[in-house]
Structure formats: C-alpha cells, structure tokens
C-alpha cells in the first residue's frame, strides 16, 4: 500500500464521520428543502465519484494514471462551477417575482415575499457551499496523490 492510499483512507474515514454527523443532525433533509434546484446533490454525486476515482488511483499508483487524474481535476473545477450556477439560479429565484404585487400595507403579503426571497437565498448559499467544500476536498486528495506520484516516479533509483 502506498502512502497516498493511506492518506486517502484517513481522509475517507474523516469524511465518513462528518457525513454521519451531518446525517444525524438532519442536515441532508434541510439541504434538500433549502436547495430548490437540487444542484447540491449533483455536486455531492460528482464528489463521491471523484473520491472513488482518486482512491482507486492512489491504490494502483501507476505513472500512466495522469490522464485519469486530469478528469478528477476537471471534476473539482466543475463542482465550483455548479456551485456558482446554483448561486445565480438562487438569486434569480429570489428576485424573479419578489416584488410583483407587493402591498406593503398587507403584512401577510410582505411575509410571503420575504419567505420567497429567503428560499432563493438559501438555494444560492447551499449550492455555493456544496461546490466549494466538494472542490477543496477533491483538490486535497489530488495534491496528495500527485505528490506521491512525483516521489515514486521522479526520484533516482538506488544503486546496488
């Protein structure tokens, strides 16, 4: 087993523990309710796929894995991009019809407008957070993996 795989395994155990805590506190349900676009769950799926791929690469540790690692780097950037798309979509949801038929003398009407704006803002913030966290965790895995490749395949071989 390589050092990269052991470091990947430590990160997986930590992520699994954090996921258990997030599930225990019901944050996945809150995320599902808060994100109207459900882009956060697409980001989570991309993160899971890239994590499995980087674990496979760190276990195999072959020099020709560079092509596959490019796809994982791309997935990391895609998570950020999807987070930003979700941010824009959330702002569009927030401002789309927020001020149509706004009657400031009617308290219920104002509360409904504020509730709709909050739903759009929660979508924007949830997708941004999911994209950034998924991207950073994937990049950590890739830096560990590529540093291990550099150590394995660029160091001079010992002479007899």
XYZ file of C-alpha atoms in Angstrom:
160
model
C 0.000 0.000 0.000
C 1.257 3.444 -0.861
C 1.454 6.452 1.381
C -1.056 8.239 -0.862
C -3.613 5.480 -0.332
C -3.173 5.605 3.440
C -3.613 9.390 3.430
C -6.660 8.992 1.185
C -8.040 6.413 3.600
C -7.593 8.797 6.558
C -9.497 11.453 4.657
C -12.277 8.983 3.789
C -12.661 7.975 7.418
C -12.845 11.646 8.426
C -15.370 12.442 5.684
C -17.438 9.396 6.658
C -17.525 10.527 10.287
C -18.518 14.050 9.241
C -21.213 12.606 6.943
C -22.573 10.543 9.836
C -22.775 13.672 11.991
C -24.422 15.644 9.192
C -26.966 12.860 8.742
C -27.568 12.599 12.492
C -28.407 16.288 12.742
C -30.759 16.075 9.763
C -28.763 18.474 7.616
C -29.302 16.454 4.427
C -33.058 16.942 4.791
C -32.522 20.634 5.453
C -30.287 20.848 2.392
C -32.949 19.106 0.314
C -35.573 21.591 1.493
C -33.320 24.643 1.134
C -31.934 23.947 -2.353
C -34.749 24.330 -4.854
C -32.515 23.443 -7.816
C -31.054 20.292 -6.173
C -27.677 21.205 -7.703
C -26.089 20.498 -4.318
C -26.871 16.809 -4.711
C -25.342 16.760 -8.197
C -22.220 18.262 -6.647
C -22.239 15.608 -3.915
C -22.540 12.858 -6.561
C -19.591 14.303 -8.519
C -17.598 14.499 -5.287
C -18.318 10.849 -4.480
C -17.315 9.722 -7.973
C -14.085 11.731 -7.929
C -13.254 10.481 -4.421
C -13.681 6.869 -5.508
C -11.558 7.522 -8.604
C -8.766 9.172 -6.616
C -8.827 6.304 -4.123
C -8.512 3.836 -6.965
C -5.606 5.798 -8.438
C -3.839 6.087 -5.096
C -4.206 2.354 -4.548
C -2.910 1.492 -8.028
C -0.147 4.121 -8.137
C 0.894 3.774 -11.757
C 2.626 6.527 -13.739
C 0.088 6.359 -16.587
C -2.710 7.488 -14.256
C -2.079 11.091 -15.232
C -4.868 11.062 -17.840
C -7.448 9.937 -15.288
C -6.232 12.465 -12.744
C -6.946 15.227 -15.258
C -10.605 14.197 -15.180
C -10.621 14.390 -11.394
C -9.125 17.904 -11.525
C -11.838 18.781 -14.046
C -14.496 17.373 -11.696
C -13.125 19.575 -8.934
C -13.493 22.660 -11.097
C -16.933 21.502 -12.212
C -18.080 21.427 -8.587
C -17.123 25.089 -8.172
C -18.817 25.983 -11.448
C -22.019 24.165 -10.487
C -21.941 25.954 -7.131
C -21.762 29.297 -8.919
C -24.548 28.291 -11.294
C -26.637 27.434 -8.250
C -25.802 30.815 -6.755
C -27.050 32.623 -9.848
C -30.129 30.391 -10.000
C -30.851 31.142 -6.344
C -30.582 34.862 -6.917
C -32.876 34.544 -9.920
C -35.387 32.645 -7.797
C -35.050 35.277 -5.108
C -35.570 38.266 -7.389
C -37.775 36.712 -10.059
C -41.160 37.749 -8.776
C -40.282 39.005 -5.332
C -41.686 42.463 -5.815
C -44.620 41.658 -8.092
C -47.903 42.550 -6.443
C -46.128 43.750 -3.303
C -48.517 45.500 -0.988
C -46.604 46.912 1.968
C -49.810 47.594 3.876
C -50.639 43.860 3.883
C -48.472 42.063 6.442
C -49.188 38.596 5.043
C -48.167 39.706 1.571
C -44.874 41.097 2.856
C -44.212 37.897 4.821
C -44.832 35.819 1.679
C -42.391 37.957 -0.325
C -39.727 37.653 2.379
C -40.291 33.882 2.557
C -39.827 33.541 -1.230
C -36.685 35.674 -1.102
C -35.280 33.545 1.725
C -35.872 30.385 -0.306
C -33.890 31.793 -3.231
C -31.101 32.953 -0.938
C -30.895 29.536 0.726
C -30.558 27.920 -2.702
C -27.742 30.304 -3.590
C -25.834 29.727 -0.361
C -26.311 25.939 -0.219
C -25.065 25.351 -3.752
C -22.092 27.651 -3.224
C -21.146 25.865 -0.012
C -21.518 22.396 -1.537
C -19.433 23.355 -4.579
C -16.624 24.917 -2.566
C -16.386 22.156 0.042
C -16.515 19.381 -2.561
C -13.882 21.098 -4.674
C -11.487 21.733 -1.793
C -11.732 18.161 -0.510
C -11.165 16.779 -4.014
C -8.177 19.062 -4.550
C -6.650 17.893 -1.262
C -6.950 14.294 -2.466
C -5.372 15.149 -5.798
C -2.453 17.078 -4.298
C -1.677 14.127 -2.029
C -1.962 11.729 -4.968
C 0.204 13.758 -7.331
C 2.849 14.417 -4.687
C 3.054 10.665 -4.152
C 3.423 10.113 -7.922
C 6.242 12.666 -8.024
C 8.048 10.902 -5.190
C 7.610 7.464 -6.724
C 8.468 8.165 -10.331
C 10.931 11.076 -10.316
C 13.294 10.095 -7.535
C 16.547 8.477 -8.598
C 16.684 4.746 -8.191
C 19.111 3.406 -5.597
C 22.297 1.839 -6.922
C 23.486 -1.547 -5.824
